Short mmCIF file of C-alpha atoms and ligand atoms in Angstrom, two decimals:
data_model
loop_
_atom_site.label_atom_id
_atom_site.label_comp_id
_atom_site.label_asym_id
_atom_site.label_seq_id
_atom_site.Cartn_x
_atom_site.Cartn_y
_atom_site.Cartn_z
CA MET N 1185 0.00 0.00 0.00
CA LYS N 1186 1.29 3.46 -0.85
CA LEU N 1187 0.76 6.66 1.09
CA TYR N 1188 1.33 9.66 -1.13
CA ILE N 1189 2.07 12.88 0.72
CA ASN N 1190 2.34 16.27 -0.89
CA GLU N 1191 4.12 18.10 1.89
CA ASN N 1192 3.83 21.35 -0.11
CA GLU N 1193 0.05 21.32 -0.34
CA LYS N 1194 -1.34 22.78 2.88
CA LYS N 1195 -4.99 22.07 3.54
CA GLY N 1196 -5.73 24.06 6.71
CA TYR N 1197 -4.93 24.69 10.34
CA ILE N 1198 -5.56 21.89 12.83
CA HIS N 1199 -7.01 23.65 15.85
CA PRO N 1200 -5.45 22.18 19.00
CA GLU N 1201 -8.98 22.06 20.46
CA ILE N 1202 -9.75 19.07 18.19
CA TYR N 1203 -7.85 17.16 20.88
CA GLY N 1204 -10.17 18.43 23.63
CA HIS N 1205 -11.81 16.63 26.55
CA PHE N 1206 -15.12 16.60 28.37
CA SER N 1207 -15.71 16.34 32.12
CA GLU N 1208 -19.09 15.98 33.78
CA HIS N 1209 -20.43 15.61 37.30
CA LEU N 1210 -21.02 11.99 36.49
CA GLY N 1211 -19.81 8.96 38.43
CA ARG N 1212 -16.14 9.28 39.34
CA CYS N 1213 -15.12 11.68 36.59
CA ILE N 1214 -14.74 14.86 38.64
CA TYR N 1215 -14.95 13.51 42.19
CA GLU N 1216 -12.13 11.04 42.78
CA GLY N 1217 -11.04 11.06 39.13
CA MET N 1218 -9.66 14.57 39.16
CA TYR N 1219 -10.76 16.27 42.36
CA VAL N 1220 -10.10 14.62 45.71
CA GLY N 1221 -10.18 17.69 47.98
CA GLU N 1222 -7.34 19.35 49.86
CA ASP N 1223 -7.58 16.97 52.83
CA SER N 1224 -7.24 13.77 50.80
CA ASP N 1225 -4.37 11.32 51.40
CA ILE N 1226 -4.03 11.15 47.63
CA PRO N 1227 -1.33 13.67 46.68
CA ASN N 1228 -3.01 16.80 45.35
CA VAL N 1229 -2.56 20.48 44.70
CA ASN N 1230 -5.54 22.53 45.86
CA GLY N 1231 -7.60 19.35 45.73
CA MET N 1232 -6.64 18.26 42.17
CA ARG N 1233 -4.91 14.91 42.14
CA THR N 1234 -1.32 15.31 41.06
CA ASP N 1235 -0.93 12.00 39.22
CA VAL N 1236 -3.91 12.69 36.95
CA VAL N 1237 -2.99 16.32 36.29
CA GLU N 1238 0.60 15.36 35.44
CA ALA N 1239 -0.55 12.58 33.08
CA LEU N 1240 -3.00 14.91 31.35
CA LYS N 1241 -0.31 17.53 30.86
CA GLU N 1242 1.71 14.94 28.94
CA ILE N 1243 -1.01 14.75 26.29
CA GLN N 1244 -1.20 18.54 26.11
CA ILE N 1245 -4.89 18.75 26.79
CA PRO N 1246 -5.97 21.91 24.95
CA VAL N 1247 -9.48 22.50 26.33
CA LEU N 1248 -11.79 21.06 28.98
CA ARG N 1249 -15.59 21.15 28.79
CA TRP N 1250 -17.59 21.28 32.06
CA PRO N 1251 -19.98 20.73 33.98
CA GLY N 1252 -21.96 18.54 31.53
CA GLY N 1253 -23.54 16.97 29.55
CA CYS N 1254 -27.00 16.39 30.86
CA PHE N 1255 -25.83 17.64 34.25
CA ALA N 1256 -25.34 21.13 32.78
CA ASP N 1257 -29.04 21.72 32.24
CA GLU N 1258 -29.76 20.87 35.87
CA TYR N 1259 -26.79 22.75 37.30
CA HIS N 1260 -27.32 25.98 39.20
CA TRP N 1261 -23.90 27.53 39.45
CA LYS N 1262 -24.56 29.50 42.63
CA ASP N 1263 -24.83 26.16 44.49
CA GLY N 1264 -21.14 25.62 43.77
CA ILE N 1265 -19.53 28.83 45.09
CA GLY N 1266 -18.66 30.18 48.54
CA PRO N 1267 -17.47 28.28 51.62
CA LYS N 1268 -17.63 24.55 50.92
CA GLU N 1269 -19.33 23.72 54.19
CA THR N 1270 -22.30 25.89 53.27
CA ARG N 1271 -22.66 24.65 49.71
CA LYS N 1272 -25.89 22.80 49.02
CA LYS N 1273 -25.91 19.04 49.14
CA MET N 1274 -28.28 17.52 46.61
CA VAL N 1275 -29.05 14.43 44.59
CA ASN N 1276 -27.43 14.02 41.21
CA THR N 1277 -30.73 12.95 39.69
CA HIS N 1278 -29.36 12.29 36.27
CA TRP N 1279 -26.35 10.19 37.14
CA GLY N 1280 -26.60 7.44 39.74
CA GLY N 1281 -28.75 9.28 42.31
CA VAL N 1282 -25.70 9.99 44.46
CA THR N 1283 -25.09 13.01 46.68
CA GLU N 1284 -23.62 15.99 44.91
CA ASP N 1285 -22.02 18.18 47.56
CA ASN N 1286 -21.01 20.92 45.14
CA SER N 1287 -17.46 20.97 46.49
CA PHE N 1288 -16.26 21.23 42.90
CA GLY N 1289 -17.69 24.39 41.37
CA THR N 1290 -16.66 27.35 39.25
CA HIS N 1291 -13.53 28.26 41.24
CA GLU N 1292 -12.35 24.66 41.28
CA PHE N 1293 -12.93 24.27 37.53
CA PHE N 1294 -10.78 27.28 36.72
CA GLU N 1295 -8.12 26.05 39.15
CA LEU N 1296 -8.08 22.66 37.41
CA CYS N 1297 -7.71 24.30 34.00
CA ARG N 1298 -4.94 26.52 35.38
CA GLN N 1299 -3.05 23.44 36.54
CA LEU N 1300 -3.63 21.70 33.22
CA GLY N 1301 -2.69 24.79 31.23
CA CYS N 1302 -5.78 24.36 29.05
CA LYS N 1303 -8.58 26.52 27.69
CA THR N 1304 -11.94 26.66 29.44
CA TYR N 1305 -15.29 25.59 28.01
CA VAL N 1306 -18.30 26.06 30.29
CA CYS N 1307 -21.75 24.78 29.36
CA GLY N 1308 -24.70 26.84 30.63
CA ASN N 1309 -28.16 25.79 31.72
CA VAL N 1310 -30.98 26.44 29.27
CA GLY N 1311 -33.19 23.46 30.17
CA SER N 1312 -33.98 24.43 33.77
CA GLY N 1313 -32.19 27.74 34.17
CA THR N 1314 -33.10 31.34 33.44
CA VAL N 1315 -31.52 33.89 31.16
CA GLN N 1316 -30.63 35.88 34.27
CA GLU N 1317 -28.85 32.92 35.85
CA MET N 1318 -26.77 32.31 32.74
CA SER N 1319 -26.00 35.96 32.27
CA GLU N 1320 -24.93 36.33 35.91
CA TRP N 1321 -22.62 33.31 35.63
CA VAL N 1322 -20.81 34.92 32.70
CA GLU N 1323 -20.62 38.18 34.66
CA TYR N 1324 -19.27 36.32 37.72
CA MET N 1325 -16.58 34.60 35.70
CA THR N 1326 -15.43 37.39 33.41
CA LEU N 1327 -16.28 40.91 34.56
CA ASP N 1328 -13.39 43.01 35.84
CA GLY N 1329 -14.75 46.00 37.74
CA VAL N 1330 -17.64 46.72 40.02
CA SER N 1331 -20.86 44.76 39.68
CA PRO N 1332 -22.92 42.51 41.95
CA MET N 1333 -21.45 39.33 40.45
CA ALA N 1334 -17.88 40.60 40.23
CA ASP N 1335 -18.15 41.66 43.87
CA LEU N 1336 -19.46 38.24 44.83
CA ARG N 1337 -16.54 36.57 43.05
CA LYS N 1338 -14.09 38.80 44.89
CA LYS N 1339 -15.80 38.05 48.18
CA ASN N 1340 -15.26 34.36 47.38
CA GLY N 1341 -11.54 34.90 47.00
CA GLN N 1342 -11.04 35.52 43.29
CA GLU N 1343 -10.09 39.13 42.71
CA LYS N 1344 -9.44 38.99 38.99
CA PRO N 1345 -11.86 37.52 36.46
CA TRP N 1346 -10.92 34.30 34.73
CA LYS N 1347 -10.48 33.78 31.03
CA LEU N 1348 -13.54 32.03 29.70
CA ASP N 1349 -12.74 30.78 26.22
CA TYR N 1350 -15.88 28.89 25.16
CA PHE N 1351 -19.45 29.00 26.42
CA GLY N 1352 -22.12 26.47 25.42
CA VAL N 1353 -25.72 27.63 25.49
CA GLY N 1354 -27.29 24.41 26.78
CA ASN N 1355 -26.60 20.75 26.05
CA GLU N 1356 -28.62 18.21 24.10
CA ASN N 1357 -31.68 20.43 24.29
CA TRP N 1358 -33.44 17.96 22.00
CA GLY N 1359 -33.24 15.44 24.88
CA CYS N 1360 -32.05 15.70 28.47
CA GLY N 1361 -31.68 19.47 28.05
CA GLY N 1362 -35.43 20.10 27.83
CA ASN N 1363 -36.89 17.89 25.06
CA MET N 1364 -37.22 20.91 22.82
CA THR N 1365 -38.03 21.15 19.14
CA PRO N 1366 -35.31 22.73 16.98
CA GLU N 1367 -37.49 25.77 16.29
CA TYR N 1368 -38.09 26.33 20.00
CA TYR N 1369 -34.44 25.86 20.90
CA GLY N 1370 -33.43 28.17 18.06
CA GLU N 1371 -35.64 30.91 19.56
CA LEU N 1372 -34.23 30.31 23.02
CA TYR N 1373 -30.67 30.25 21.71
CA ARG N 1374 -31.11 33.68 20.12
CA ARG N 1375 -32.37 35.04 23.40
CA TYR N 1376 -29.98 33.37 25.86
CA GLN N 1377 -26.86 34.07 23.83
CA THR N 1378 -27.70 37.78 23.77
CA TYR N 1379 -26.81 37.93 27.47
CA VAL N 1380 -23.61 35.95 27.17
CA ARG N 1381 -21.74 39.23 27.18
CA THR N 1382 -18.11 39.65 26.35
CA TYR N 1383 -16.80 42.03 29.03
CA ASP N 1384 -13.16 41.70 28.05
CA ARG N 1385 -12.95 42.87 24.44
CA GLU N 1386 -9.51 41.32 24.08
CA HIS N 1387 -10.89 37.90 24.87
CA PRO N 1388 -14.26 37.49 23.19
CA ILE N 1389 -16.22 34.48 24.41
CA PHE N 1390 -16.72 31.88 21.68
CA LYS N 1391 -20.44 31.01 21.77
CA VAL N 1392 -21.50 27.46 21.03
CA CYS N 1393 -25.06 26.79 19.90
CA GLY N 1394 -26.43 23.40 20.97
CA GLY N 1395 -26.44 21.03 18.02
CA ALA N 1396 -27.76 17.72 16.88
CA ASP N 1397 -27.68 14.14 17.99
CA SER N 1398 -25.54 12.28 15.43
CA VAL N 1399 -27.55 12.06 12.18
CA ASP N 1400 -30.36 14.45 13.09
CA TYR N 1401 -29.77 16.77 10.14
CA ASN N 1402 -33.23 18.25 10.59
CA TRP N 1403 -32.09 19.77 13.92
CA THR N 1404 -29.09 21.45 12.33
CA GLU N 1405 -31.13 22.82 9.44
CA LYS N 1406 -33.97 24.16 11.58
CA VAL N 1407 -31.79 25.68 14.30
CA LEU N 1408 -29.61 27.42 11.73
CA ARG N 1409 -32.65 28.65 9.83
CA LYS N 1410 -34.03 30.15 13.04
CA CYS N 1411 -30.73 31.77 13.93
CA PHE N 1412 -30.23 33.29 10.50
CA GLU N 1413 -33.77 34.55 9.96
CA SER N 1414 -34.69 38.20 10.24
CA PRO N 1415 -33.87 40.17 12.31
CA ALA N 1416 -30.47 38.70 11.55
CA PRO N 1417 -27.31 39.70 13.39
CA LYS N 1418 -25.13 42.30 11.71
CA ALA N 1419 -21.98 40.25 12.09
CA ALA N 1420 -23.91 37.52 10.26
CA HIS N 1421 -22.92 34.25 11.61
CA GLY N 1422 -26.21 33.34 13.09
CA PHE N 1423 -25.36 34.70 16.56
CA MET N 1424 -22.94 31.81 17.03
CA ASP N 1425 -19.27 31.01 16.69
CA GLY N 1426 -19.77 27.27 16.87
CA LEU N 1427 -22.48 24.67 16.46
CA SER N 1428 -22.16 21.37 18.26
CA VAL N 1429 -22.91 17.76 17.36
CA HIS N 1430 -22.69 14.60 19.49
CA TYR N 1431 -21.81 11.20 18.09
CA TYR N 1432 -21.17 8.02 20.06
CA VAL N 1433 -20.08 4.53 19.03
CA GLY N 1434 -22.23 1.97 20.81
CA SER N 1435 -25.19 3.97 22.04
CA GLU N 1436 -27.08 3.33 18.78
CA LYS N 1437 -27.46 -0.32 19.79
CA GLY N 1438 -30.08 0.46 22.44
CA GLU N 1439 -29.87 -0.33 26.10
CA HIS N 1440 -27.54 -3.31 25.85
CA LYS N 1441 -24.44 -1.88 24.29
CA GLY N 1442 -22.08 -4.79 24.78
CA SER N 1443 -19.08 -5.51 26.95
CA ALA N 1444 -16.08 -3.19 26.75
CA THR N 1445 -13.62 -6.08 26.82
CA ASP N 1446 -15.44 -9.24 25.82
CA PHE N 1447 -16.47 -8.97 22.16
CA ASP N 1448 -15.85 -10.79 18.91
CA GLU N 1449 -14.72 -9.74 15.44
CA GLU N 1450 -18.25 -9.08 14.30
CA VAL N 1451 -18.88 -6.61 17.11
CA PHE N 1452 -15.47 -5.06 16.51
CA TYR N 1453 -16.20 -4.33 12.85
CA SER N 1454 -19.64 -3.01 13.67
CA SER N 1455 -17.98 -0.58 16.13
CA LEU N 1456 -15.54 0.49 13.44
CA THR N 1457 -18.30 0.94 10.87
CA ARG N 1458 -20.05 3.23 13.29
CA ALA N 1459 -16.84 5.09 14.17
CA LEU N 1460 -16.05 5.70 10.50
CA GLY N 1461 -19.59 7.08 10.11
CA MET N 1462 -18.20 10.22 11.77
CA GLU N 1463 -16.93 11.28 8.34
CA GLU N 1464 -20.43 11.28 6.85
CA VAL N 1465 -21.84 13.01 9.93
CA ILE N 1466 -19.31 15.84 9.56
CA GLU N 1467 -19.85 16.10 5.83
CA LYS N 1468 -23.65 16.13 5.99
CA HIS N 1469 -23.95 18.57 8.90
CA GLY N 1470 -21.16 20.54 7.20
CA ALA N 1471 -23.10 20.72 3.93
CA ILE N 1472 -26.08 22.22 5.78
CA MET N 1473 -23.80 24.67 7.57
CA ASP N 1474 -22.33 25.62 4.17
CA GLN N 1475 -25.77 26.76 2.98
CA PHE N 1476 -25.93 29.35 5.77
CA ASP N 1477 -22.24 29.96 6.27
CA PRO N 1478 -20.34 29.31 3.01
CA GLU N 1479 -17.20 30.96 4.37
CA LYS N 1480 -17.06 28.43 7.19
CA LYS N 1481 -16.95 31.05 9.93
CA ILE N 1482 -18.97 28.84 12.28
CA GLY N 1483 -16.93 26.02 13.74
CA MET N 1484 -18.31 22.52 14.06
CA ILE N 1485 -17.87 21.53 17.70
CA VAL N 1486 -18.02 17.77 18.20
CA ASP N 1487 -18.14 18.22 21.96
CA GLU N 1488 -19.10 14.63 22.79
CA TRP N 1489 -17.73 11.62 20.95
CA GLY N 1490 -16.33 8.19 21.77
CA CYS N 1491 -17.26 4.60 22.57
CA TRP N 1492 -20.19 3.86 24.84
CA HIS N 1493 -20.03 0.27 26.13
CA ASP N 1494 -21.74 -1.54 29.00
CA VAL N 1495 -20.49 -0.51 32.43
CA GLU N 1496 -17.97 -2.79 34.12
CA PRO N 1497 -19.77 -5.64 35.91
CA GLY N 1498 -20.67 -4.76 39.49
CA THR N 1499 -20.36 -0.99 39.05
CA ASN N 1500 -23.16 1.59 39.37
CA PRO N 1501 -24.98 1.66 35.99
CA GLY N 1502 -25.39 5.42 36.41
CA PHE N 1503 -21.62 5.93 36.61
CA LEU N 1504 -20.83 4.84 33.03
CA PHE N 1505 -17.49 3.35 34.09
CA GLN N 1506 -16.05 1.19 31.31
CA GLN N 1507 -12.76 -0.44 30.37
CA ASN N 1508 -10.84 0.54 27.27
CA THR N 1509 -9.13 -1.80 24.78
CA MET N 1510 -7.26 -1.67 21.49
CA ARG N 1511 -10.72 -1.37 19.89
CA ASP N 1512 -11.12 1.99 21.64
CA ALA N 1513 -7.61 2.97 20.55
CA LEU N 1514 -8.49 2.25 16.91
CA VAL N 1515 -11.76 4.17 17.20
CA ALA N 1516 -9.78 7.12 18.59
CA GLY N 1517 -7.11 6.74 15.89
CA VAL N 1518 -9.53 6.77 12.95
CA THR N 1519 -11.73 9.49 14.47
CA LEU N 1520 -8.87 11.90 15.15
CA ASN N 1521 -7.64 11.35 11.58
CA ILE N 1522 -11.13 12.23 10.32
CA PHE N 1523 -11.19 15.40 12.44
CA ASN N 1524 -7.76 16.41 11.13
CA ARG N 1525 -8.83 15.87 7.54
CA HIS N 1526 -11.92 18.06 8.14
CA CYS N 1527 -10.11 20.80 9.99
CA ASP N 1528 -11.61 23.38 7.64
CA ARG N 1529 -14.90 22.96 9.52
CA VAL N 1530 -14.17 21.04 12.74
CA ARG N 1531 -12.95 23.61 15.24
CA MET N 1532 -13.13 21.56 18.43
CA ALA N 1533 -13.89 18.02 19.59
CA CYS N 1534 -14.14 16.70 23.14
CA ILE N 1535 -13.88 13.00 23.83
CA ALA N 1536 -16.37 11.70 26.39
CA GLN N 1537 -15.16 11.66 29.06
CA ILE N 1538 -11.75 12.49 30.43
CA VAL N 1539 -11.48 10.19 33.50
CA ASN N 1540 -13.49 7.14 34.66
CA VAL N 1541 -16.50 7.72 32.39
CA LEU N 1542 -17.10 6.24 28.91
CA GLN N 1543 -14.01 6.31 26.65
CA SER N 1544 -11.61 7.76 29.19
CA VAL N 1545 -7.94 8.40 28.79
CA ILE N 1546 -7.38 7.63 32.48
CA LEU N 1547 -8.99 5.25 34.98
CA THR N 1548 -8.53 5.56 38.73
CA GLU N 1549 -9.22 3.33 41.71
CA GLY N 1550 -8.53 5.01 45.05
CA PRO N 1551 -4.94 6.21 44.86
CA ARG N 1552 -4.15 4.12 41.77
CA MET N 1553 -4.26 5.32 38.21
CA VAL N 1554 -3.96 3.59 34.86
CA LEU N 1555 -3.51 5.04 31.37
CA THR N 1556 -5.82 3.55 28.76
CA PRO N 1557 -4.98 2.65 25.13
CA THR N 1558 -6.95 5.79 24.16
CA TYR N 1559 -4.57 7.87 26.28
CA HIS N 1560 -1.66 6.58 24.22
CA VAL N 1561 -3.38 7.55 20.97
CA PHE N 1562 -3.85 11.13 22.22
CA HIS N 1563 -0.20 11.14 23.23
CA MET N 1564 0.91 9.85 19.82
CA TYR N 1565 -1.28 12.34 17.93
CA ARG N 1566 -0.38 15.41 20.00
CA TYR N 1567 2.01 16.74 17.32
CA HIS N 1568 -0.96 17.50 15.07
CA GLN N 1569 -2.17 20.15 17.51
CA GLY N 1570 -1.66 23.55 15.88
CA ALA N 1571 -0.02 22.05 12.77
CA GLU N 1572 -1.10 22.42 9.13
CA LEU N 1573 -2.88 19.54 7.49
CA VAL N 1574 -1.15 18.49 4.26
CA GLN N 1575 -2.47 16.58 1.27
CA SER N 1576 -2.21 12.80 1.57
CA SER N 1577 -3.88 9.83 -0.07
CA LEU N 1578 -3.67 6.08 0.25
CA GLN N 1579 -3.50 3.75 -2.72
CA GLY N 1580 -4.05 0.03 -2.40
CA THR N 1581 -6.39 -0.06 0.59
CA ARG N 1582 -8.69 -3.06 0.96
CA LEU N 1583 -11.96 -3.75 2.65
CA VAL N 1584 -11.91 -5.86 5.79
CA GLY N 1585 -14.72 -6.92 8.08
CA THR N 1586 -17.59 -9.30 8.58
CA GLY N 1587 -21.02 -9.41 6.93
CA ALA N 1588 -22.42 -5.96 6.29
CA ASP N 1589 -19.64 -4.29 8.24
CA GLN N 1590 -16.90 -3.92 5.64
CA VAL N 1591 -14.47 -1.10 6.32
CA THR N 1592 -11.31 0.27 4.71
CA ASP N 1593 -8.26 -1.22 6.37
CA VAL N 1594 -5.88 1.73 6.79
CA HIS N 1595 -6.69 5.35 7.73
CA GLN N 1596 -4.35 8.29 7.77
CA SER N 1597 -3.77 11.98 8.29
CA VAL N 1598 -0.60 14.03 7.81
CA SER N 1599 0.42 17.46 9.06
CA VAL N 1600 3.45 19.71 9.10
CA ASP N 1601 4.38 21.78 12.13
CA GLY N 1602 6.02 25.20 12.44
CA GLN N 1603 9.50 23.65 12.32
CA GLY N 1604 8.71 21.81 9.08
CA ARG N 1605 8.45 18.41 10.75
CA LEU N 1606 5.90 16.04 9.26
CA THR N 1607 3.62 13.92 11.43
CA VAL N 1608 1.95 10.90 9.84
CA THR N 1609 -0.64 9.02 11.89
CA LEU N 1610 -1.91 5.67 10.68
CA ALA N 1611 -4.49 3.22 11.98
CA ASN N 1612 -4.65 -0.32 10.61
CA VAL N 1613 -8.04 -1.73 11.60
CA ALA N 1614 -7.44 -5.10 9.92
CA LEU N 1615 -7.26 -7.57 12.78
CA LYS N 1616 -5.17 -10.17 10.98
CA GLU N 1617 -3.24 -8.66 8.07
CA ALA N 1618 -0.05 -6.67 8.41
CA LYS N 1619 0.36 -4.08 5.64
CA ASP N 1620 3.39 -3.51 3.43
CA MET N 1621 3.55 0.26 3.50
CA GLU N 1622 5.48 2.72 1.40
CA ILE N 1623 5.34 6.43 2.16
CA LEU N 1624 6.19 8.69 -0.77
CA LEU N 1625 6.85 12.40 -0.30
CA ALA N 1626 6.48 14.85 -3.20
CA GLU N 1627 9.93 16.37 -2.97
CA ARG N 1628 11.69 15.76 0.24
CA ARG N 1629 13.94 12.94 1.26
CA PRO N 1630 12.88 11.93 4.75
CA GLU N 1631 15.30 12.96 7.46
CA HIS N 1632 15.49 11.74 11.03
CA PRO N 1633 12.44 9.49 10.85
CA GLU N 1634 11.11 8.39 14.22
CA ALA N 1635 8.09 6.25 14.89
CA VAL N 1636 5.95 5.04 17.78
CA LEU N 1637 3.66 2.03 17.60
CA LEU N 1638 0.65 0.96 19.63
CA THR N 1639 -0.52 -2.57 19.00
CA GLY N 1640 -1.92 -5.65 20.70
CA ALA N 1641 -4.82 -8.05 20.66
CA VAL N 1642 -8.03 -6.18 19.95
CA THR N 1643 -9.37 -6.90 23.45
CA ALA N 1644 -6.05 -6.06 25.15
CA HIS N 1645 -6.39 -3.47 27.91
CA ASN N 1646 -4.58 -2.06 30.90
CA THR N 1647 -5.63 -2.82 34.47
CA PHE N 1648 -4.47 -1.53 37.84
CA ASP N 1649 -2.50 -4.74 38.32
CA GLU N 1650 -1.17 -4.87 34.75
CA PRO N 1651 -0.98 -1.25 33.64
CA ASP N 1652 1.40 -1.74 30.69
CA VAL N 1653 -0.27 -4.41 28.59
CA VAL N 1654 -0.95 -1.82 25.88
CA LYS N 1655 1.71 0.84 25.66
CA GLU N 1656 3.63 2.92 23.15
CA GLN N 1657 6.74 1.29 21.72
CA THR N 1658 9.52 2.84 19.69
CA PHE N 1659 9.45 1.49 16.13
CA ASP N 1660 12.50 1.61 13.88
CA GLN N 1661 11.94 -1.18 11.41
CA PHE N 1662 11.81 1.03 8.35
CA GLU N 1663 13.90 1.41 5.26
CA VAL N 1664 14.59 4.99 4.19
CA THR N 1665 14.28 5.45 0.43
CA GLU N 1666 15.01 8.42 -1.88
CA ARG N 1667 11.56 9.90 -1.32
CA GLY N 1668 10.08 8.02 1.54
CA LEU N 1669 9.95 5.08 3.89
CA LYS N 1670 9.10 1.40 3.63
CA PHE N 1671 7.91 -0.62 6.59
CA ILE N 1672 5.37 -3.16 7.74
CA LEU N 1673 2.35 -1.86 9.63
CA PRO N 1674 1.19 -4.56 12.06
CA PRO N 1675 -2.47 -5.59 12.24
CA CYS N 1676 -4.65 -3.87 14.85
CA SER N 1677 -2.28 -0.98 15.29
CA VAL N 1678 -1.88 2.76 15.48
CA MET N 1679 1.39 4.37 14.42
CA THR N 1680 2.88 7.85 14.48
CA ILE N 1681 5.81 8.66 12.22
CA ARG N 1682 7.69 11.95 12.49
CA MET N 1683 10.24 13.10 9.96
O1 LIG V 2167 -21.51 11.72 28.18
C1 LIG V 2167 -22.63 11.19 28.82
C2 LIG V 2167 -23.92 11.87 28.38
O2 LIG V 2167 -24.13 11.63 27.02
C3 LIG V 2167 -23.95 13.37 28.48
O3 LIG V 2167 -24.30 13.81 29.74
C4 LIG V 2167 -24.99 13.74 27.48
O4 LIG V 2167 -24.79 15.02 26.94
C5 LIG V 2167 -24.92 12.62 26.45
O5 LIG V 2167 -26.17 12.11 26.17
#
């Protein structure tokens, strides 16, 4: 198989935020997964566990979305500020019926993002909140000066406003966020976003309009129509900077999604068929966006994506705690390649969810922590962040799979960074066949090639007792040719090559 790369043909900027993450007040994502409190025996800085923060810094997490998810449209931010002992204790009705003590709130979120060195993406409450509540939250977070909310923030120990990069106006408002019709949400979006004020002109808040569930193209069309109709905004991008879409692998199968670790080839290829469907989802929602926004000013924000399997046996079904295998790594590998190749429209993507929930990059158990195969893919792909996509195409791919689920075997994306270094990321989803690969550059002779490989049995995964079953390995079995490289890409693998 040949991979042709035209390193001179730039195709667009890969926003680092494509490698973003999502954190919700759900199960052990925030509590225990990232926040253990200042008094915990688990080493922490201001309550954030050090092991997790350090591991996340290694993958250069660019942006973190919070507080939900479905939780966002039930969250009343004032419950999560002020002295912790006086914060309201309540039931997390959506996720597991456990006590939410609000000890992680706005101040803690910004502290976590400070430690991670990442951008901030807060999702507001449209479903059960008021315009005033949303508007006051933005004022609390971002207004420098004298105002009731700025004064309250100062009283709570934060003198200066924070930098709020992204703000979502509701979440899944077609479902858990209020069961709205697109027309109704479109009306509400126009109204709510009006009061998401940018107080700091140097740092305008990027407003995200709540988008569709996977292939619900009707939602996208109707919401955009509503947001572009008269009286239309002068700046003319439908009152929004971004429009979201959510797409999961597994949830389409109904209640019984299947085990995270115990599955056969047939299930594997059906997962991959679904994962590769992301391309069509982006293209079809993108085509509708093009009708309203041909200059692609509005970013597509895939702020929830990933595998959704059955919870681990014996765990709270409302906690969505699942293991993570080479299947998940391949889903991540092909999906991130798709995002890169559509970087002209995809502005941000957040995998669901960062720790201990759905397709996590990290799992924790008390003081222990394990990195998942998906973590390694994010680590291997980090060089694409902020790089330029370059033209690439594969010749000689084949279909692999079972029954109706036939998928292309190898998937790629290629970028060049500011120093002129190329990054090639490949995913071979064939479970049995290794691939004879030849990379051919347009002009350059490859210099200093380096590669990292992630491979293993498709059900291989890391546990607290065996944390290194799936891990990155240095790969140097290639032959350097006049214009490229030759090597064998193992089955069921993800590879990064830098040159
Ligand atoms: O990520 C879990 C849930 O999936 C989120 O809360 C919701 O937005 C989606 O349905």
